[in-house]
Coordinates of C-alpha atoms in Angstrom, one line a residue:
Chain A
L16 CA -14.3 -78.8 -45.7
L17 CA -14.1 -75.1 -45.4
H18 CA -17.4 -75.0 -43.6
H19 CA -16.6 -77.7 -41.2
P20 CA -17.0 -76.2 -37.6
T21 CA -13.6 -77.2 -36.3
Y22 CA -11.6 -76.6 -39.5
K23 CA -8.9 -74.1 -38.7
R24 CA -7.8 -72.0 -41.6
K25 CA -4.1 -71.9 -42.1
P26 CA -2.9 -68.3 -41.8
A27 CA -2.2 -66.9 -45.2
K28 CA 1.4 -66.0 -45.8
K29 CA 1.9 -62.4 -45.0
T30 CA 4.2 -60.3 -47.1
K31 CA 7.0 -59.2 -44.9
K32 CA 6.6 -55.4 -44.5
A33 CA 9.7 -53.5 -43.5
V34 CA 9.0 -51.9 -40.1
V35 CA 10.8 -48.6 -39.7
F36 CA 11.9 -48.5 -36.1
F37 CA 12.3 -45.1 -34.5
E38 CA 15.1 -43.9 -32.4
V39 CA 14.2 -41.8 -29.4
E40 CA 16.5 -39.5 -27.6
I41 CA 15.4 -37.7 -24.5
L42 CA 17.1 -34.5 -23.5
D43 CA 16.8 -32.5 -20.3
A44 CA 14.6 -29.5 -21.1
K45 CA 16.8 -27.1 -19.1
T46 CA 20.3 -28.3 -19.6
K47 CA 19.8 -30.1 -22.9
D48 CA 21.9 -33.0 -21.5
K49 CA 21.3 -36.3 -23.2
L50 CA 19.5 -38.4 -20.6
C51 CA 18.4 -41.4 -22.5
F52 CA 18.7 -43.0 -25.9
L53 CA 16.2 -45.6 -27.0
D54 CA 16.7 -47.5 -30.2
K55 CA 14.3 -49.8 -32.0
V56 CA 11.2 -48.1 -30.7
E57 CA 8.0 -49.3 -32.4
P58 CA 6.4 -46.6 -34.5
N59 CA 3.1 -47.2 -32.8
A60 CA 4.6 -46.8 -29.4
T61 CA 2.8 -44.3 -27.2
I62 CA 4.3 -41.6 -25.1
G63 CA 3.2 -43.6 -22.1
E64 CA 5.3 -46.6 -23.2
I65 CA 8.3 -44.4 -23.9
K66 CA 7.9 -43.0 -20.4
S67 CA 8.0 -46.5 -19.0
M68 CA 11.2 -47.2 -21.0
F69 CA 12.7 -44.0 -19.7
H70 CA 11.8 -45.0 -16.2
K71 CA 13.8 -48.1 -16.6
S72 CA 17.0 -46.2 -17.2
H73 CA 16.1 -43.6 -14.6
P74 CA 14.2 -45.4 -11.9
Q75 CA 13.9 -42.2 -9.8
W76 CA 11.6 -40.7 -12.4
Y77 CA 8.5 -42.8 -12.5
P78 CA 6.2 -42.1 -15.5
A79 CA 3.8 -39.9 -13.5
R80 CA 6.4 -37.3 -12.8
Q81 CA 7.8 -37.2 -16.4
S82 CA 6.8 -34.4 -18.7
I83 CA 7.8 -35.2 -22.2
R84 CA 7.6 -32.5 -24.8
L85 CA 8.7 -31.8 -28.4
D86 CA 9.9 -28.4 -27.4
P87 CA 11.7 -27.4 -24.2
K88 CA 9.2 -24.7 -23.5
G89 CA 6.2 -26.4 -25.1
K90 CA 3.3 -28.3 -23.8
S91 CA 3.5 -31.7 -22.3
L92 CA 2.7 -34.6 -24.7
K93 CA -0.1 -36.9 -23.7
D94 CA 0.4 -40.5 -22.7
E95 CA -1.9 -41.6 -25.5
D96 CA 0.0 -39.8 -28.3
V97 CA 1.5 -42.2 -30.7
L98 CA 5.1 -41.8 -31.8
Q99 CA 4.6 -42.0 -35.5
H100 CA 1.8 -39.4 -35.5
L101 CA 4.0 -36.8 -33.9
P102 CA 5.9 -34.3 -36.0
V103 CA 9.3 -36.1 -35.6
G104 CA 11.7 -37.7 -37.9
T105 CA 12.8 -41.3 -37.4
T106 CA 15.1 -40.1 -34.7
A107 CA 12.8 -38.3 -32.4
T108 CA 14.1 -35.8 -29.9
F109 CA 12.1 -35.2 -26.8
Y110 CA 12.6 -32.9 -23.9
F111 CA 12.1 -34.0 -20.4
R112 CA 11.0 -32.0 -17.4
D113 CA 10.7 -33.4 -13.9
L114 CA 7.3 -32.6 -12.5
G115 CA 8.5 -33.4 -9.0
A116 CA 7.1 -36.0 -6.6
Q117 CA 3.6 -36.9 -7.5
I118 CA 0.6 -38.0 -5.5
S119 CA -2.6 -39.5 -6.7
W120 CA -5.7 -37.3 -7.0
V121 CA -7.7 -39.9 -5.1
T122 CA -5.3 -39.8 -2.2
V123 CA -5.3 -36.0 -2.1
F124 CA -9.1 -35.8 -2.2
L125 CA -9.6 -38.3 0.5
T126 CA -7.2 -36.6 2.8
E127 CA -8.4 -33.1 2.2
Y128 CA -12.0 -34.1 2.7
T129 CA -11.6 -36.3 5.7
G130 CA -9.9 -33.5 7.6
P131 CA -12.9 -31.1 7.6
L132 CA -15.2 -33.9 8.6
V133 CA -13.2 -34.8 11.6
I134 CA -12.1 -31.3 12.6
Y135 CA -15.6 -29.9 12.5
L136 CA -16.8 -32.7 14.8
L137 CA -14.0 -31.9 17.3
F138 CA -15.4 -28.4 17.6
Y139 CA -19.0 -29.7 17.6
F140 CA -18.3 -32.0 20.6
R141 CA -16.3 -29.2 22.2
V142 CA -13.2 -31.2 22.8
P143 CA -10.9 -29.7 25.5
F144 CA -8.5 -26.8 24.9
I145 CA -10.6 -25.1 22.3
Y146 CA -13.2 -23.3 24.4
P147 CA -13.1 -22.3 28.1
P148 CA -12.9 -25.5 30.2
K149 CA -16.4 -25.2 31.6
Y150 CA -17.8 -25.9 28.1
D151 CA -15.8 -29.1 27.5
F152 CA -17.9 -31.8 26.0
T153 CA -21.1 -29.7 26.3
T154 CA -23.5 -29.3 23.4
S155 CA -24.9 -26.2 22.0
K156 CA -28.4 -25.2 23.1
H157 CA -29.3 -23.9 19.6
W158 CA -30.8 -26.6 17.3
V159 CA -29.4 -24.8 14.2
V160 CA -25.9 -25.7 15.4
H161 CA -26.9 -29.4 15.3
L162 CA -28.4 -28.9 11.9
A163 CA -25.3 -27.2 10.7
C164 CA -23.1 -30.1 11.9
M165 CA -25.3 -32.5 10.1
C166 CA -25.2 -30.5 6.9
H167 CA -21.4 -30.0 7.0
S168 CA -20.7 -33.6 7.8
F169 CA -23.2 -34.8 5.1
H170 CA -21.4 -32.6 2.6
Y171 CA -18.0 -34.0 3.2
V172 CA -19.2 -37.6 3.4
K173 CA -20.8 -37.0 0.1
R174 CA -17.5 -35.7 -1.3
L175 CA -15.6 -38.7 0.0
L176 CA -18.1 -41.2 -1.5
E177 CA -18.0 -39.4 -4.8
T178 CA -14.2 -39.5 -4.8
L179 CA -14.4 -43.3 -4.3
F180 CA -17.3 -44.2 -6.5
V181 CA -18.3 -41.4 -8.9
H182 CA -15.5 -39.3 -10.2
R183 CA -13.4 -40.3 -13.2
F184 CA -10.2 -38.4 -13.1
S185 CA -8.3 -37.2 -16.3
H186 CA -5.0 -37.1 -14.5
G187 CA -3.8 -39.8 -12.2
T188 CA -1.5 -37.6 -10.1
M189 CA -0.7 -34.1 -9.1
P190 CA 2.5 -32.6 -7.5
L191 CA 3.0 -33.8 -4.0
R192 CA 3.2 -30.3 -2.7
N193 CA -0.4 -29.8 -3.4
I194 CA -1.6 -32.1 -0.7
F195 CA -0.1 -29.7 1.9
K196 CA -1.6 -26.6 0.3
N197 CA -5.0 -28.2 -0.2
C198 CA -5.2 -29.7 3.2
T199 CA -4.2 -26.4 4.8
Y200 CA -7.0 -24.7 2.9
Y201 CA -9.7 -27.2 3.6
W202 CA -8.7 -28.1 7.2
G203 CA -7.9 -24.5 8.1
F204 CA -11.2 -23.1 6.9
A205 CA -13.1 -26.0 8.5
A206 CA -11.5 -25.2 11.8
W207 CA -12.1 -21.5 11.5
M208 CA -15.8 -22.0 10.6
A209 CA -16.4 -24.7 13.1
Y210 CA -14.9 -22.6 15.9
Y211 CA -17.5 -19.9 15.6
I212 CA -20.5 -22.0 14.8
N213 CA -20.0 -24.3 17.8
H214 CA -18.9 -21.5 20.1
P215 CA -20.7 -21.2 23.4
L216 CA -21.4 -17.5 22.5
Y217 CA -22.8 -18.4 19.1
T218 CA -25.7 -16.1 18.0
P219 CA -28.3 -17.9 15.9
P220 CA -29.7 -16.3 12.7
I221 CA -31.6 -13.1 13.1
Y222 CA -34.7 -14.3 11.3
G223 CA -34.8 -17.5 13.2
E224 CA -36.7 -20.5 11.9
Q225 CA -37.7 -19.0 8.7
Q226 CA -34.1 -18.2 7.7
I227 CA -32.9 -21.6 8.7
R228 CA -35.6 -23.3 6.8
I229 CA -35.0 -21.5 3.6
A230 CA -31.3 -22.0 4.0
L231 CA -31.7 -25.7 4.5
I232 CA -33.9 -26.0 1.4
I233 CA -31.3 -24.2 -0.7
F234 CA -28.5 -26.3 0.8
L235 CA -30.3 -29.6 0.1
F236 CA -31.4 -28.6 -3.3
C237 CA -27.8 -27.7 -4.3
Q238 CA -26.4 -30.9 -2.8
I239 CA -28.7 -33.0 -4.9
G240 CA -28.0 -30.8 -7.9
N241 CA -24.3 -31.1 -7.4
F242 CA -24.5 -34.8 -7.1
S243 CA -26.7 -35.0 -10.2
I244 CA -24.1 -33.2 -12.2
H245 CA -21.3 -35.4 -11.0
I246 CA -23.3 -38.5 -12.1
A247 CA -24.1 -36.9 -15.5
L248 CA -20.4 -36.1 -16.0
R249 CA -19.4 -39.6 -15.0
N250 CA -21.8 -41.1 -17.5
L251 CA -20.2 -39.1 -20.3
R252 CA -17.0 -41.1 -19.8
P253 CA -16.7 -44.8 -20.2
P254 CA -14.8 -46.5 -17.3
G255 CA -11.0 -46.1 -17.6
S256 CA -11.2 -43.6 -20.4
K257 CA -10.2 -40.0 -20.6
T258 CA -12.6 -39.0 -23.4
R259 CA -14.1 -35.5 -23.3
K260 CA -17.6 -34.8 -24.5
I261 CA -20.0 -31.9 -24.3
P262 CA -22.3 -32.5 -21.3
Y263 CA -26.0 -32.1 -22.1
P264 CA -29.2 -32.0 -19.9
T265 CA -30.5 -35.4 -19.1
K266 CA -33.9 -36.6 -17.8
N267 CA -32.9 -35.4 -14.4
P268 CA -34.3 -31.8 -13.9
F269 CA -31.2 -30.9 -11.9
T270 CA -29.1 -31.3 -15.0
W271 CA -31.2 -28.9 -17.1
I272 CA -28.9 -26.2 -15.9
F273 CA -26.5 -27.4 -18.5
L274 CA -28.5 -25.4 -20.9
L275 CA -27.2 -22.2 -19.3
V276 CA -23.9 -23.2 -17.6
S277 CA -20.7 -25.1 -18.5
C278 CA -19.8 -26.1 -15.0
P279 CA -23.0 -26.4 -13.0
N280 CA -21.3 -28.6 -10.4
Y281 CA -19.5 -25.4 -9.3
T282 CA -22.8 -23.4 -9.5
Y283 CA -24.5 -25.9 -7.2
E284 CA -21.5 -25.9 -4.9
L285 CA -21.7 -22.2 -4.6
G286 CA -25.4 -22.5 -3.9
S287 CA -24.8 -25.1 -1.1
W288 CA -22.3 -22.8 0.6
L289 CA -24.5 -19.8 0.3
G290 CA -27.2 -21.9 1.9
F291 CA -24.9 -22.9 4.7
T292 CA -23.8 -19.3 5.2
L293 CA -27.5 -18.2 5.5
M294 CA -28.1 -21.1 7.9
T295 CA -25.3 -20.3 10.2
Q296 CA -25.1 -16.5 9.7
C297 CA -21.4 -16.7 10.3
L298 CA -18.9 -14.4 8.6
P299 CA -16.1 -16.9 8.3
V300 CA -18.5 -19.1 6.4
A301 CA -19.3 -16.2 4.1
F302 CA -15.6 -15.7 3.6
F303 CA -15.0 -19.4 2.8
T304 CA -17.9 -19.2 0.3
L305 CA -16.4 -16.2 -1.3
V306 CA -12.9 -17.7 -1.6
G307 CA -14.3 -20.9 -3.0
F308 CA -16.4 -19.0 -5.4
I309 CA -13.4 -17.1 -6.7
Q310 CA -11.4 -20.3 -7.2
M311 CA -14.3 -22.1 -8.9
T312 CA -14.9 -19.2 -11.2
V313 CA -11.3 -19.4 -12.3
W314 CA -11.6 -23.1 -12.9
A315 CA -15.0 -22.7 -14.6
K316 CA -13.6 -20.1 -17.0
G317 CA -10.7 -22.4 -17.9
K318 CA -13.0 -25.3 -18.5
H319 CA -15.4 -23.2 -20.5
R320 CA -12.5 -22.0 -22.7
S321 CA -11.3 -25.6 -23.2
Y322 CA -14.8 -26.6 -24.3
L323 CA -15.0 -23.8 -26.8
K324 CA -11.6 -24.6 -28.2
E325 CA -12.2 -28.3 -28.5
F326 CA -15.8 -28.3 -29.8
R327 CA -16.9 -26.2 -32.7
D328 CA -20.6 -26.8 -32.0
Y329 CA -20.4 -25.8 -28.3
P330 CA -23.8 -24.3 -27.3
P331 CA -23.3 -20.5 -27.3
L332 CA -25.9 -19.8 -24.7
R333 CA -23.8 -21.3 -21.9
S334 CA -21.8 -19.2 -19.4
P335 CA -18.9 -20.7 -17.3
I336 CA -20.5 -20.7 -13.9
L337 CA -23.4 -18.2 -13.4
P338 CA -26.1 -18.1 -16.0
F339 CA -25.7 -15.0 -18.2
I340 CA -23.5 -13.3 -15.7
L341 CA -20.1 -15.0 -15.3
Chain B
M6 CA -9.1 -18.1 14.8
N7 CA -8.2 -14.9 12.9
I8 CA -4.8 -16.6 12.8
Y9 CA -5.9 -18.5 9.7
L10 CA -6.5 -15.3 7.8
I11 CA -2.9 -14.4 8.2
V12 CA -1.6 -17.8 7.4
F13 CA -3.6 -18.1 4.3
I14 CA -2.8 -14.7 3.0
Y15 CA 0.8 -15.2 3.7
L16 CA 0.9 -18.7 2.1
F17 CA -0.9 -17.7 -1.1
L18 CA 0.9 -14.5 -1.6
N19 CA 4.2 -16.2 -1.2
Y20 CA 3.1 -18.9 -3.6
A21 CA 1.5 -16.5 -6.0
S22 CA 4.9 -15.1 -6.7
Q23 CA 5.5 -17.8 -9.2
N24 CA 4.7 -17.3 -12.9
E25 CA 4.4 -20.2 -15.3
D26 CA 7.7 -19.7 -17.0
G27 CA 9.5 -19.1 -13.7
S28 CA 10.0 -15.5 -14.5
E29 CA 9.2 -13.1 -11.8
V30 CA 8.1 -9.9 -10.5
E31 CA 9.8 -6.6 -10.4
R32 CA 9.5 -6.1 -6.7
T33 CA 10.3 -8.7 -4.1
S34 CA 10.8 -6.2 -1.4
R35 CA 9.4 -3.0 -0.2
F36 CA 13.0 -1.8 -0.2
S37 CA 12.7 -2.9 -3.7
T38 CA 15.9 -3.0 -5.5
T39 CA 15.3 -6.1 -7.7
L40 CA 15.7 -6.4 -11.4
P41 CA 12.4 -6.5 -13.1
G42 CA 11.3 -9.8 -14.4
V43 CA 14.0 -11.8 -12.9
A44 CA 13.8 -14.7 -10.5
H45 CA 11.4 -14.9 -7.6
V46 CA 11.0 -15.5 -4.0
P47 CA 12.6 -18.9 -3.6
F48 CA 10.2 -20.1 -0.9
L49 CA 8.7 -23.1 -2.5
T50 CA 10.1 -24.9 -5.5
P51 CA 8.5 -23.8 -8.7
A52 CA 6.8 -26.5 -10.6
V53 CA 4.8 -26.8 -13.7
V54 CA 1.1 -26.4 -12.7
Q55 CA -0.3 -29.4 -14.3
E56 CA -3.2 -30.1 -12.1
R57 CA -6.5 -28.3 -11.8
R58 CA -6.6 -27.9 -8.1
P59 CA -3.9 -25.7 -6.6
L60 CA -6.7 -24.2 -4.5
I61 CA -5.9 -21.2 -2.6
V62 CA -2.8 -20.5 -4.5
A63 CA -4.4 -20.8 -7.9
V64 CA -6.8 -18.1 -6.9
M65 CA -4.2 -15.5 -6.7
S66 CA -1.7 -16.8 -9.1
A67 CA -4.4 -17.3 -11.7
A68 CA -5.5 -13.8 -11.1
A69 CA -2.0 -12.7 -11.3
S70 CA -1.1 -14.3 -14.5
G71 CA -4.6 -13.5 -15.8
T72 CA -4.9 -16.5 -18.0
S73 CA -4.8 -20.2 -18.0
K74 CA -1.7 -22.3 -18.4
A75 CA -1.3 -21.2 -21.9
A76 CA 0.5 -18.2 -20.6
H77 CA 3.9 -19.8 -21.2
G78 CA 5.2 -18.2 -24.2
D79 CA 2.8 -15.3 -24.0
V80 CA 4.2 -13.9 -20.9
A81 CA 7.7 -13.8 -22.3
A82 CA 6.5 -12.1 -25.4
K83 CA 4.4 -9.6 -23.6
R84 CA 7.4 -8.7 -21.4
K85 CA 9.5 -7.8 -24.4
K86 CA 6.8 -5.5 -25.9
G87 CA 6.5 -3.1 -22.9
P88 CA 4.0 -0.2 -22.5
G89 CA 2.9 1.9 -25.4
A90 CA 3.9 5.5 -25.9
L91 CA 1.0 7.0 -23.9
A92 CA 1.5 4.6 -21.1
T93 CA 5.2 5.3 -21.0
A94 CA 4.5 9.0 -20.8
Y95 CA 2.1 8.5 -18.0
L96 CA 4.5 6.3 -16.1
V97 CA 7.3 8.8 -16.5
I98 CA 5.1 11.5 -15.0
Y99 CA 4.0 9.1 -12.3
N100 CA 7.6 8.2 -11.3
V101 CA 8.8 11.8 -11.5
V102 CA 6.0 12.9 -9.2
M103 CA 6.8 10.1 -6.8
T104 CA 10.5 10.9 -6.8
A105 CA 9.6 14.5 -6.1
G106 CA 7.2 13.6 -3.4
W107 CA 9.7 11.5 -1.5
L108 CA 12.3 14.2 -2.0
V109 CA 9.9 16.6 -0.3
I110 CA 9.7 14.1 2.6
A111 CA 13.5 13.9 2.7
V112 CA 13.9 17.6 2.7
G113 CA 11.2 17.9 5.3
L114 CA 13.0 15.5 7.6
V115 CA 16.3 17.4 7.2
R116 CA 14.8 20.8 7.8
A117 CA 12.8 19.6 10.8
Y118 CA 15.9 18.1 12.3
L119 CA 17.9 21.3 11.8
A120 CA 15.1 23.4 13.2
R121 CA 14.6 21.3 16.3
G122 CA 18.1 20.1 16.8
S123 CA 17.0 16.5 17.7
Y124 CA 15.8 13.3 16.1
H125 CA 12.6 13.1 18.1
G126 CA 9.2 13.7 16.8
L127 CA 10.2 14.4 13.2
Y128 CA 7.3 12.3 12.1
Y129 CA 4.9 15.1 12.6
S130 CA 6.7 17.4 10.2
I131 CA 6.3 14.9 7.3
E132 CA 3.1 13.1 8.3
K133 CA 1.0 14.5 5.5
P134 CA 3.3 14.0 2.5
L135 CA 4.2 10.6 3.8
K136 CA 0.6 9.5 4.0
F137 CA -0.1 11.0 0.6
F138 CA 2.8 9.6 -1.4
Q139 CA 2.9 6.2 0.3
T140 CA -0.8 5.7 -0.2
G141 CA -0.4 7.0 -3.8
A142 CA 1.8 3.9 -4.4
V143 CA -1.4 1.9 -4.6
L144 CA -1.6 3.1 -8.2
E145 CA 1.3 0.8 -8.9
I146 CA -1.0 -2.2 -8.2
L147 CA -3.2 -0.8 -10.9
H148 CA -0.3 -0.4 -13.3
C149 CA 0.4 -4.1 -13.0
A150 CA -3.2 -5.1 -13.2
V151 CA -3.6 -3.0 -16.4
G152 CA -0.4 -4.4 -17.8
I153 CA 1.7 -1.3 -18.4
V154 CA 4.2 -2.5 -15.8
P155 CA 5.3 -6.1 -16.1
S156 CA 5.1 -7.2 -12.5
S157 CA 2.9 -9.4 -10.5
V158 CA -0.3 -7.7 -9.3
V159 CA -0.2 -9.9 -6.2
L160 CA 3.4 -9.3 -5.2
T161 CA 3.1 -5.6 -5.9
G162 CA -0.1 -5.5 -4.0
F163 CA 1.4 -7.3 -1.1
Q164 CA 4.3 -4.9 -0.9
V165 CA 2.3 -1.7 -1.3
M166 CA -0.3 -2.9 1.2
S167 CA 2.2 -3.8 3.8
R168 CA 3.6 -0.2 3.6
V169 CA 0.1 1.2 3.7
F170 CA -0.6 -1.0 6.6
L171 CA 2.3 0.4 8.6
T172 CA 1.5 3.9 7.6
W173 CA -2.2 3.9 8.5
A174 CA -3.1 0.9 10.6
V175 CA -0.1 1.2 12.9
T176 CA 1.5 4.6 12.9
H177 CA -1.6 6.7 12.2
S178 CA -3.9 4.6 14.3
V179 CA -1.9 4.3 17.4
K180 CA -1.0 7.9 18.2
E181 CA 1.3 7.0 21.0
V182 CA 3.9 5.5 18.7
Q183 CA 4.2 8.5 16.5
S184 CA 6.8 10.0 18.8
E185 CA 8.9 6.8 18.8
D186 CA 12.4 6.9 17.2
S187 CA 11.6 3.6 15.4
V188 CA 9.2 5.6 13.2
L189 CA 12.0 7.8 12.0
L190 CA 14.1 4.7 11.3
F191 CA 11.7 3.2 8.9
V192 CA 10.6 6.5 7.4
T193 CA 14.2 7.3 6.6
A194 CA 14.8 3.9 5.1
W195 CA 11.6 4.2 3.0
T196 CA 12.5 7.7 1.9
V197 CA 16.0 6.9 0.6
T198 CA 14.8 3.7 -1.0
E199 CA 11.9 5.3 -2.8
I200 CA 13.8 8.2 -4.1
I201 CA 16.3 5.9 -5.7
R202 CA 13.7 3.4 -6.9
Y203 CA 11.5 6.0 -8.6
S204 CA 14.4 7.7 -10.2
F205 CA 15.6 4.3 -11.4
Y206 CA 12.2 3.7 -13.0
T207 CA 12.1 7.2 -14.5
F208 CA 15.5 6.9 -16.1
S209 CA 14.7 3.3 -17.2
L210 CA 11.6 4.4 -19.0
L211 CA 13.6 7.2 -20.7
N212 CA 16.2 4.6 -21.7
H213 CA 18.9 6.7 -20.1
L214 CA 19.8 4.9 -16.9
P215 CA 23.0 6.3 -15.2
Y216 CA 25.0 3.5 -13.7
L217 CA 25.1 5.4 -10.5
I218 CA 21.4 5.0 -10.0
K219 CA 21.5 1.4 -10.9
W220 CA 24.4 0.8 -8.5
A221 CA 22.6 2.7 -5.7
R222 CA 19.4 0.7 -6.2
Y223 CA 21.3 -2.6 -5.9
T224 CA 23.6 -1.5 -3.1
F225 CA 21.8 0.7 -0.7
F226 CA 19.3 -2.0 0.2
I227 CA 22.1 -3.8 2.1
V228 CA 21.7 -1.2 4.8
L229 CA 18.3 0.2 4.2
Y230 CA 16.4 -3.1 4.2
P231 CA 17.5 -4.2 7.7
M232 CA 17.1 -0.6 8.9
G233 CA 13.6 -0.4 7.7
V234 CA 12.6 -3.8 9.0
T235 CA 14.0 -2.9 12.4
G236 CA 12.1 0.4 12.4
E237 CA 8.9 -1.3 11.4
L238 CA 9.2 -4.1 13.9
L239 CA 10.0 -1.8 16.8
T240 CA 7.1 0.4 15.9
I241 CA 4.6 -2.5 15.8
Y242 CA 6.1 -3.7 19.1
A243 CA 5.6 -0.3 20.6
A244 CA 2.0 -0.2 19.5
L245 CA 1.1 -3.5 21.1
P246 CA 0.3 -2.4 24.7
Y247 CA -2.0 0.4 23.4
V248 CA -3.8 -1.9 21.1
Q249 CA -4.4 -4.4 23.8
K250 CA -5.5 -1.8 26.3
T251 CA -8.0 -0.1 24.0
G252 CA -9.1 -3.1 21.9
L253 CA -8.3 -1.2 18.8
Y254 CA -9.8 -2.7 15.6
S255 CA -10.9 -5.7 17.6
V256 CA -14.2 -7.5 17.5
T257 CA -15.4 -9.8 20.3
L258 CA -18.1 -12.4 20.6
P259 CA -21.0 -12.6 20.9
N260 CA -22.2 -10.7 17.8
K261 CA -24.7 -11.4 15.1
Y262 CA -22.0 -12.2 12.5
N263 CA -20.4 -14.8 14.7
F264 CA -17.0 -13.4 14.1
S265 CA -14.1 -12.2 16.2
F266 CA -10.8 -10.5 15.5
D267 CA -8.0 -9.7 17.9
Y268 CA -5.9 -7.0 16.4
Y269 CA -3.3 -7.5 19.1
T270 CA -2.7 -11.1 18.2
F271 CA -2.8 -10.1 14.5
L272 CA 0.0 -7.7 15.0
I273 CA 2.1 -10.3 16.8
L274 CA 1.6 -12.7 13.9
I275 CA 2.6 -9.9 11.5
M276 CA 5.8 -9.5 13.4
I277 CA 6.4 -13.2 13.4
S278 CA 5.9 -13.3 9.6
Y279 CA 8.9 -11.1 9.2
I280 CA 11.1 -14.1 10.3
P281 CA 10.6 -16.3 7.2
L282 CA 10.1 -13.3 4.9
F283 CA 13.0 -11.1 5.6
P284 CA 15.9 -13.5 5.0
Q285 CA 14.4 -14.8 1.8
L286 CA 13.9 -11.4 0.3
Y287 CA 17.2 -10.1 1.5
F288 CA 19.3 -12.9 0.1
H289 CA 17.3 -12.8 -3.0
M290 CA 18.3 -9.2 -3.5
I291 CA 21.9 -10.0 -2.7
R292 CA 21.8 -12.6 -5.5
Q293 CA 20.1 -10.1 -7.8
R294 CA 22.9 -7.6 -7.0
K295 CA 25.6 -10.1 -8.1
K296 CA 23.7 -10.7 -11.3
V297 CA 23.0 -7.1 -12.2
L298 CA 26.2 -5.4 -11.1
G299 CA 28.3 -8.3 -12.1
H300 CA 27.8 -7.3 -15.7
I301 CA 29.2 -3.9 -16.2
E302 CA 28.5 -4.2 -19.9
D303 CA 24.8 -4.0 -19.2
Y304 CA 25.3 -0.3 -18.4
G305 CA 22.4 1.6 -19.8
K306 CA 20.5 -1.5 -20.8
V307 CA 16.9 -1.6 -19.7
E308 CA 14.9 -4.8 -19.2

């Protein structure tokens, strides 16, 4: 009878185990006011679930803008943290900080990358009110200007597609304010560069075709490289997860740079913009490259430090962004 | 298109004034009378930096705080420690020298006035010490960078460079404005401010701060700040026609770097930037004043 295919085993009587429910109180990190009291919270409840419960009593604070911590000045707890594994008694006290209005990373990325794409084209097509009226809707006589437009547009289309199909974000949201800052940066620089490259008085590179050819090769090489790294990083992480692993070189030669660098996506990005600077021989582009490089170095150093902290066996040969140098 | 340069620099410097734990910079004004380490320019609401991409802002604020977000508790702890003995000795000497320097300028102004009998053209009598000591303030950026002074490199840099800009890129460069009375206006404001400020630091370092100096530092700005700003604005305004005529510091197209810069427009934008900046800094200092002078029992205490 036991081996009969449709025989359903009656569930064995489970001994009733006493479940110790937790009580959770949430205080304001600054004023220490009691904001919320939750009783009968499951011990295996996650911070994410607690955030949802808190949201019910305070609908204006959706979970994404809640920062829950053990200590008013401490680090934010992660959504995945489980209540019973935290150093709290059966009455857990958490401190809440409002992170402000949040916006999704995807939204920010899409907005900040679409801007340069469109803006550059406005200058390329010499839309009215930018240059003297006699140049309206004319095109540049220098072929490098057309090439630069293609490269710039390709770069941002690539970024948009990567945002939609490649990247796996650790955080869902960022402060709303960032979209204004980020867009000002990207859109502003795009306009500044595009103005000069597409200007009627634009001067092509000194070393002519040779310079442009080398620049284009560097640019394309780094675009492919950057894309390869993004794919490699995506493959480290199963869909919907936030796991972190050490990235290693794959069969793709463009990823072999992982041997020497922690954040080769930034290395390749720098390379692309250096190529573009060389191609256009335009000082604003050089300036944009420099500022971007500084920012990416800061990020790379941070990421490198996190890797070192998290993984004991992190390869010692790697530098944050520039092999052996930085 | 050079407009963007100014907008970016302005935006990120304003933004970079925020530290992780909300604590702030010693100076929020060139007519600096603020309490070290307290509050900040309330331009944009401070928020926990939880994302990776604050872009242009992160550049400088990361450089300013020097580390990643782990700076939270560290910054507060560092602040309490303060500079070592050698650094304190050096800073005392530095501040004494600067106090003396600005006193020289003050005396020079008075003597020149008494000798000539008029307010005009006094700039020429103190031109050299003014340039020397105002430029010397660049060292203060270094002090912050090295950490012996607990202020933001970025904010200090901004303030010092704006003074240096006025001294060299406006007053020195455009000779025709040197005889303007507006120059005297800001030079006087700077002189009085700096004498008080540097003596304040000197006494603070020696743990012997007379209430009078503290009071002066947090009171004189009420008049000095608007006075200085007026002088600066009038001077820049006076320089405009000459800059436009001569194309000073300007670059036009075409050129092989595909770049252009119009100093005339740049100066106008600088003037415009005073509009959002001045009220913020001024009212911030008014608030600081209430906080600092409101507590008489803090007499003699140093941050």
